[in-house]
CSV table of C-alpha atoms in Angstrom, one decimal:
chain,number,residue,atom,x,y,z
A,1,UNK,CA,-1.2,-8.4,6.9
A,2,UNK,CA,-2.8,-8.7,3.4
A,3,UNK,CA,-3.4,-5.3,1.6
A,4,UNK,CA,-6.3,-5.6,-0.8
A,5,UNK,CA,-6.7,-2.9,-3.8
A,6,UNK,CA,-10.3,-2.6,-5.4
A,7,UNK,CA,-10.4,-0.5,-8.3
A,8,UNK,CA,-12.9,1.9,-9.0
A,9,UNK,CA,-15.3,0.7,-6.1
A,10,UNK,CA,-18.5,2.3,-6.5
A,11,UNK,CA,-19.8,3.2,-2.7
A,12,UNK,CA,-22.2,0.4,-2.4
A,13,UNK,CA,-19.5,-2.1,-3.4
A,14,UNK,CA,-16.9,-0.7,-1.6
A,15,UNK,CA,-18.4,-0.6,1.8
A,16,UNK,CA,-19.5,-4.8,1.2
A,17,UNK,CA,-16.1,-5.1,1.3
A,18,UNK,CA,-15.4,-3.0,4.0
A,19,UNK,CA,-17.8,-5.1,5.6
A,20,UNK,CA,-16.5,-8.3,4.6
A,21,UNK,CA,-13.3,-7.7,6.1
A,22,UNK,CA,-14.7,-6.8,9.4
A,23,UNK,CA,-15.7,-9.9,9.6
A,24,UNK,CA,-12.6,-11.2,9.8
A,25,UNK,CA,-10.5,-8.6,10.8
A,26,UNK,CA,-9.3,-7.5,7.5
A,27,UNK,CA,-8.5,-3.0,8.0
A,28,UNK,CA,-8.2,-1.6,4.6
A,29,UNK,CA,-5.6,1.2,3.8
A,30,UNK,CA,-5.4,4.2,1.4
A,31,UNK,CA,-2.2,4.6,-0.8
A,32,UNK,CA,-3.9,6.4,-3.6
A,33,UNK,CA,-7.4,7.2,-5.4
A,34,UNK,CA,-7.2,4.7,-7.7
A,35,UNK,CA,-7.2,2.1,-4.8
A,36,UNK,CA,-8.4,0.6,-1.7
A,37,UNK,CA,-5.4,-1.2,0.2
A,38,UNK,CA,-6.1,-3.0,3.2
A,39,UNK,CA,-4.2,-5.0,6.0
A,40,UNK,CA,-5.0,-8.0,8.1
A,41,UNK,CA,-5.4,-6.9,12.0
A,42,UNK,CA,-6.9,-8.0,15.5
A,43,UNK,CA,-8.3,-4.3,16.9
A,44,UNK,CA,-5.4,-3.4,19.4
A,45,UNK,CA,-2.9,-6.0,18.4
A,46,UNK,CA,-0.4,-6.0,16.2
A,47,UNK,CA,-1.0,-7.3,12.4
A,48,UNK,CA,0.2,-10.8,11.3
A,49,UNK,CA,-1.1,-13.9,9.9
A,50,UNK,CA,-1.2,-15.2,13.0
A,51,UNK,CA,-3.5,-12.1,14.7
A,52,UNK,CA,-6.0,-13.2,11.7
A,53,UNK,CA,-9.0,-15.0,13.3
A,54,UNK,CA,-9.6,-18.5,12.7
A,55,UNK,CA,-13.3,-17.9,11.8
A,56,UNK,CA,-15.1,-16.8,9.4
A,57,UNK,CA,-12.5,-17.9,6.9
A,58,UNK,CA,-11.2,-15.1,4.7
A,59,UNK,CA,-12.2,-16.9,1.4
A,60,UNK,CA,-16.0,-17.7,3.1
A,61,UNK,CA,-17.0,-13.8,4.2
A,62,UNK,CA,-15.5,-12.8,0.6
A,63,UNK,CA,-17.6,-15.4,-0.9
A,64,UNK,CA,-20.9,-14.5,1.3
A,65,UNK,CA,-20.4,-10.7,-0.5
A,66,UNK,CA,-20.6,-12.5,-4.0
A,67,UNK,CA,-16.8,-11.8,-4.1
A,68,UNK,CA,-15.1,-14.5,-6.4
A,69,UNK,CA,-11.5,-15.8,-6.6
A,70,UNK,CA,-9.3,-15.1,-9.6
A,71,UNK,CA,-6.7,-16.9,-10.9
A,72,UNK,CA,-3.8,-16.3,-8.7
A,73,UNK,CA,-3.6,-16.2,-5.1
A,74,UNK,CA,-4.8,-13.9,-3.5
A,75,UNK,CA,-7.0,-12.2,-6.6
A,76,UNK,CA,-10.7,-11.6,-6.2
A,77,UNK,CA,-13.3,-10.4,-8.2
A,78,UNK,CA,-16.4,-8.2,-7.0
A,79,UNK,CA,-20.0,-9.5,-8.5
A,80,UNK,CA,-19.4,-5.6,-9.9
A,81,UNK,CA,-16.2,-6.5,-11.7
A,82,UNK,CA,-14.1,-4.6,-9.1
A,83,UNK,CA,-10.8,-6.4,-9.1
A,84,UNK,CA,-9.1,-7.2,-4.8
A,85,UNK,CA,-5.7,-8.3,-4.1
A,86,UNK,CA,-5.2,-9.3,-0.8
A,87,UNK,CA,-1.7,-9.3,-0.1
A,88,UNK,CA,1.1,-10.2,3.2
A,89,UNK,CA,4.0,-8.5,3.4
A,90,UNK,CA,7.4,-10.7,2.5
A,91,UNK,CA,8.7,-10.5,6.2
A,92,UNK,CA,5.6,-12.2,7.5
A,93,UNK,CA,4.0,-14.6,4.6
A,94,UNK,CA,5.8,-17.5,5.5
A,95,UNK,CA,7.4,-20.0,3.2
A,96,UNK,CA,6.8,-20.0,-1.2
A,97,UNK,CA,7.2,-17.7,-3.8
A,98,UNK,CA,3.4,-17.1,-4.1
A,99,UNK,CA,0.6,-17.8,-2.3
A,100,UNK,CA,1.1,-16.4,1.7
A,101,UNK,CA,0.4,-18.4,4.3
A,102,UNK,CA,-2.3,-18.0,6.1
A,103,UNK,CA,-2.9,-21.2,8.4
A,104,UNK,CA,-6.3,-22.3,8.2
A,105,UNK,CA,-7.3,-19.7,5.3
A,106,UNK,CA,-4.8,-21.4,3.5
A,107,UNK,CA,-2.5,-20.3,0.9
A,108,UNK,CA,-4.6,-18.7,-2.2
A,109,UNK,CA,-7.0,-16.4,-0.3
A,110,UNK,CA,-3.5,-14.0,0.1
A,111,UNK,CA,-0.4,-13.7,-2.1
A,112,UNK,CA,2.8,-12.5,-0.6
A,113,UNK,CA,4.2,-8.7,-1.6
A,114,UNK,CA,7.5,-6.8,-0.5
A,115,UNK,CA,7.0,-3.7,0.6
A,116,UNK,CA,4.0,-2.9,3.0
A,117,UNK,CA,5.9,-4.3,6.6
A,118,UNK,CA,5.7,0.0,6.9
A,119,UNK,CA,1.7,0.0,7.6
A,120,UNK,CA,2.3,-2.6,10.4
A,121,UNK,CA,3.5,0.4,12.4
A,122,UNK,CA,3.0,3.1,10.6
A,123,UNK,CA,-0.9,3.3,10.8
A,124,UNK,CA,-4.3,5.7,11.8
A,125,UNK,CA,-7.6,4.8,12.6
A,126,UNK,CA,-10.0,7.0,10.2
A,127,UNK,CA,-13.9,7.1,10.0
A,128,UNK,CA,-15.0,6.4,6.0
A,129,UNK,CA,-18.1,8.0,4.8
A,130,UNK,CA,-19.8,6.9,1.7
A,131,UNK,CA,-19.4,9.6,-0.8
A,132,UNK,CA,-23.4,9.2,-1.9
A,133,UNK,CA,-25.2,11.2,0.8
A,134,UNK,CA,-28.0,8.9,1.1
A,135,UNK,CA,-26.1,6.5,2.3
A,136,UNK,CA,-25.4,6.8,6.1
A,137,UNK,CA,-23.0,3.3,6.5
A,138,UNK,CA,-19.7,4.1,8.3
A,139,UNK,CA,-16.8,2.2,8.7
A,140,UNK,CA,-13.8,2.4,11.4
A,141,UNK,CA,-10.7,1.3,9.8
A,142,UNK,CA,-6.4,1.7,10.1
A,143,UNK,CA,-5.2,3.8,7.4
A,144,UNK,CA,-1.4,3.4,6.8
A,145,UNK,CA,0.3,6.6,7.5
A,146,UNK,CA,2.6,8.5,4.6
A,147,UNK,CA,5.8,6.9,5.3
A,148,UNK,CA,4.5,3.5,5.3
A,149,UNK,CA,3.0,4.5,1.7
A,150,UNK,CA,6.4,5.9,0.6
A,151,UNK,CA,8.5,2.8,1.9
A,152,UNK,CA,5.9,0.7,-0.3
A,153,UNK,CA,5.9,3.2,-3.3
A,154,UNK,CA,9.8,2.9,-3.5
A,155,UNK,CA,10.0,-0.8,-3.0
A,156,UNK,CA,7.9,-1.2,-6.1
A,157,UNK,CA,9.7,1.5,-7.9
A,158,UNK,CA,13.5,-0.1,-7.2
A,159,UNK,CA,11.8,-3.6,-8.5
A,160,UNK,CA,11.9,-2.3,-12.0
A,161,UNK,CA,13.2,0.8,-12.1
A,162,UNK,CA,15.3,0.3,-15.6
A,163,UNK,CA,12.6,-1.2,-17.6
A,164,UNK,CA,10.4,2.3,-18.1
A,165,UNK,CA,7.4,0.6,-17.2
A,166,UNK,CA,4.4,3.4,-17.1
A,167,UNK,CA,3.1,1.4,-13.7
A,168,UNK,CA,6.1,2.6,-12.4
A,169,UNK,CA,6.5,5.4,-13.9
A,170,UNK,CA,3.2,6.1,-11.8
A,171,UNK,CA,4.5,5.3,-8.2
A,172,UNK,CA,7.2,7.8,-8.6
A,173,UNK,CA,5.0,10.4,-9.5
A,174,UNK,CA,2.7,8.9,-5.9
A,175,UNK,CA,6.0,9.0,-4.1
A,176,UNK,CA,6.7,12.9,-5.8
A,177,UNK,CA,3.0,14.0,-4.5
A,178,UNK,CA,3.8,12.0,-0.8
A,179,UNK,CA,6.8,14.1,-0.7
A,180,UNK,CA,4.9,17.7,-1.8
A,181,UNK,CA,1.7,16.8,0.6
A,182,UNK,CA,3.2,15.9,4.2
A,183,UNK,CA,5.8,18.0,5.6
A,184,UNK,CA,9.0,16.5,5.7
A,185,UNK,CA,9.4,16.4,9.7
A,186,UNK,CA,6.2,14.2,9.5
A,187,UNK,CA,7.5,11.9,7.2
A,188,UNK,CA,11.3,11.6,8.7
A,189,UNK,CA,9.1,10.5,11.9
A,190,UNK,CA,7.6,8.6,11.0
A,191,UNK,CA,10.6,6.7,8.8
A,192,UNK,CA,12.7,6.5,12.0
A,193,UNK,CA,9.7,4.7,13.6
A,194,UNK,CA,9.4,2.2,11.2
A,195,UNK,CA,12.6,1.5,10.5
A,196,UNK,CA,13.2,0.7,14.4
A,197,UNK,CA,11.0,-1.9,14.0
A,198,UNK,CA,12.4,-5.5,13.6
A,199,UNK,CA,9.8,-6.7,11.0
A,200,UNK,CA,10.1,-3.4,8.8
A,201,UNK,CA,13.5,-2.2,9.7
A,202,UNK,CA,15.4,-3.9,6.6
A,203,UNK,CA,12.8,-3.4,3.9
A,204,UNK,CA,12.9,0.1,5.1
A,205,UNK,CA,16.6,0.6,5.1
A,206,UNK,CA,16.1,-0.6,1.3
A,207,UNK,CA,13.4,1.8,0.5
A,208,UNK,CA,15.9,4.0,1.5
A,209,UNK,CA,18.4,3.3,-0.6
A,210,UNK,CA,16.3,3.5,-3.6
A,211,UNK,CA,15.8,6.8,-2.6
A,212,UNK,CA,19.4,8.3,-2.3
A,213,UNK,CA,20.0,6.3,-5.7
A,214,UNK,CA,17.2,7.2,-7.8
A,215,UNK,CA,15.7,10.5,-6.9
A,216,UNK,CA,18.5,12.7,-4.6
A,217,UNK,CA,20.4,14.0,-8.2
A,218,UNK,CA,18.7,16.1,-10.9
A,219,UNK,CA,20.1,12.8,-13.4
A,220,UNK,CA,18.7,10.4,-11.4
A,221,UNK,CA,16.8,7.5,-13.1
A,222,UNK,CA,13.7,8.1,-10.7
A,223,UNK,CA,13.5,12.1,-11.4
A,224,UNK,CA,13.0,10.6,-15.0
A,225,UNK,CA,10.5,8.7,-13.7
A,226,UNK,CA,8.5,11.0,-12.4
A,227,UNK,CA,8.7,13.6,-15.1
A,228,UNK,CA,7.7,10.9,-17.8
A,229,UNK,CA,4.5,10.3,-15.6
A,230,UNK,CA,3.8,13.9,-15.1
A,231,UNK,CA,3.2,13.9,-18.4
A,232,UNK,CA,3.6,18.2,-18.8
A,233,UNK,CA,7.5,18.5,-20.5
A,234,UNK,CA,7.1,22.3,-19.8
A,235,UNK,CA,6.8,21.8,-15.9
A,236,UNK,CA,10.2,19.1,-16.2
A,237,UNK,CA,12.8,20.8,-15.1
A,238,UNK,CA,10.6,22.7,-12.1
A,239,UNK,CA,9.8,19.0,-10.8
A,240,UNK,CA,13.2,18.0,-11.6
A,241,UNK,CA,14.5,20.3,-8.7
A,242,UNK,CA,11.9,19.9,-6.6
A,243,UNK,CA,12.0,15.9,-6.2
A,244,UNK,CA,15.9,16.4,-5.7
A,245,UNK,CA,15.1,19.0,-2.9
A,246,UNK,CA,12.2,17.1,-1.3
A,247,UNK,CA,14.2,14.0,-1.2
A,248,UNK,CA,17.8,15.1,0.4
A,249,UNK,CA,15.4,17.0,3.1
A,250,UNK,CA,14.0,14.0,3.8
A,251,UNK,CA,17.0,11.9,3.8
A,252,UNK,CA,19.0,14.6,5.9
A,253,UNK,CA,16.2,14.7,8.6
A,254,UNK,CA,16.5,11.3,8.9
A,255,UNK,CA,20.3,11.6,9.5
A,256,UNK,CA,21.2,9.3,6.8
């Protein structure tokens, strides 16, 4: 179940790609605006490697786009410059440290991630429209849901949390709007369903965790976070007591 991010993907570009991973049964995802994720699927079937068709090969419908392989597995590189990582979550990438392990799409066209087990289960099928109104292409594709996105953001945040790094400085500020835009009943839902899921229930339980640690006291390491991405000192101490309120809602709806 790769996710793939392409940065600043002009329409035409974008929906190549879409294309592209039709092909081989690639869905991509949204986590943000800044990025297109996407997971490996077989419509109506769970997502693993081992759903991923055998044919084309990953690396060969990329290619037939002009899309070019980077240095490390599972980078590629649009004939527009737009950069793709095509990742598998931990649970399901198989053996290494690296490269995921794809069978007969071998081990560089995906690199392994913690994290995004969520979007196996926690997922939406949305119809994207190019934003240039002449162009008429459409594309189908699963869209993980908000509490696959906030398992994901807080993986990455408990990663590095102490080394006030402005990348994730970001995801807390991603995981403050999650928490603002979806109602908290939503989001406890759909927690509880993907943390009853064998393949995402310990990453989840960790996700968790990071929470209550980082971001359920107004001191908390994350709240810091957040407020240093913000970027607005006036507004500090309002998002300070917000993100403590938003996060013990969510972790008392959940029963934790």
């Amino acid at each position: 179940m790769p996710k793939a991010s392409a940065k600043a993907a002009n329409s035409s570009s974008g929906f190549t790609l879409l294309e592209s991973f039709e092909r081989v049964h690639v869905t991509p995802w949204g986590a943000g605006q800044r990025f297109l994720h996407a997971l490996l699927q077989r419509r109506g079937h769970p997502s693993t490697p081992g759903d991923l068709a055998d044919s084309p090969l990953l690396g060969d419908a990329l290619a037939a786009s002009g899309v070019t392989p980077r240095v490390h597995p599972g980078g590629w590189l649009s004939p527009d410059g737009i950069y793709v990582d095509i990742m598998v979550p931990e649970a399901l990438a198989g053996p290494g440290t690296r490269g995921a392990r794809l069978g007969p799409h071998g081990k560089r066209a995906a690199r392994r991630a913690k994290g995004l087990e969520g979007a196996l289960i926690d997922r939406q099928r949305h119809t994207i429209a190019s934003f240039d109104p002449s162009d008429q292409r459409t594309q189908e594709i699963w869209v993980a849901g908000p509490a696959a996105l906030v398992v994901a953001k807080l993986i990455k945040i408990g990663e590095r949390f102490d080394a006030q790094d402005r990348v994730r400085d970001k995801d807390a500020l991603d995981l403050f709007r999650l928490l603002q835009a979806v109602p908290t009943d939503q989001l406890a839902a759909g927690l509880v369903l993907v943390s009853d899921d064998p393949t995402a229930r310990d990453v989840t339980a960790e996700a968790l965790a990071v929470l209550i640690e980082l971001f359920t006291t107004a001191d908390g390491t994350g709240i810091e976070m957040t407020i240093r991405a913000a970027g607005t000192p006036a507004a500090s101490e309002t998002i300070r007591a917000s993100m403590v309120i938003l996060a013990t809602d969510l972790i008392d709806a959940m029963g934790v």
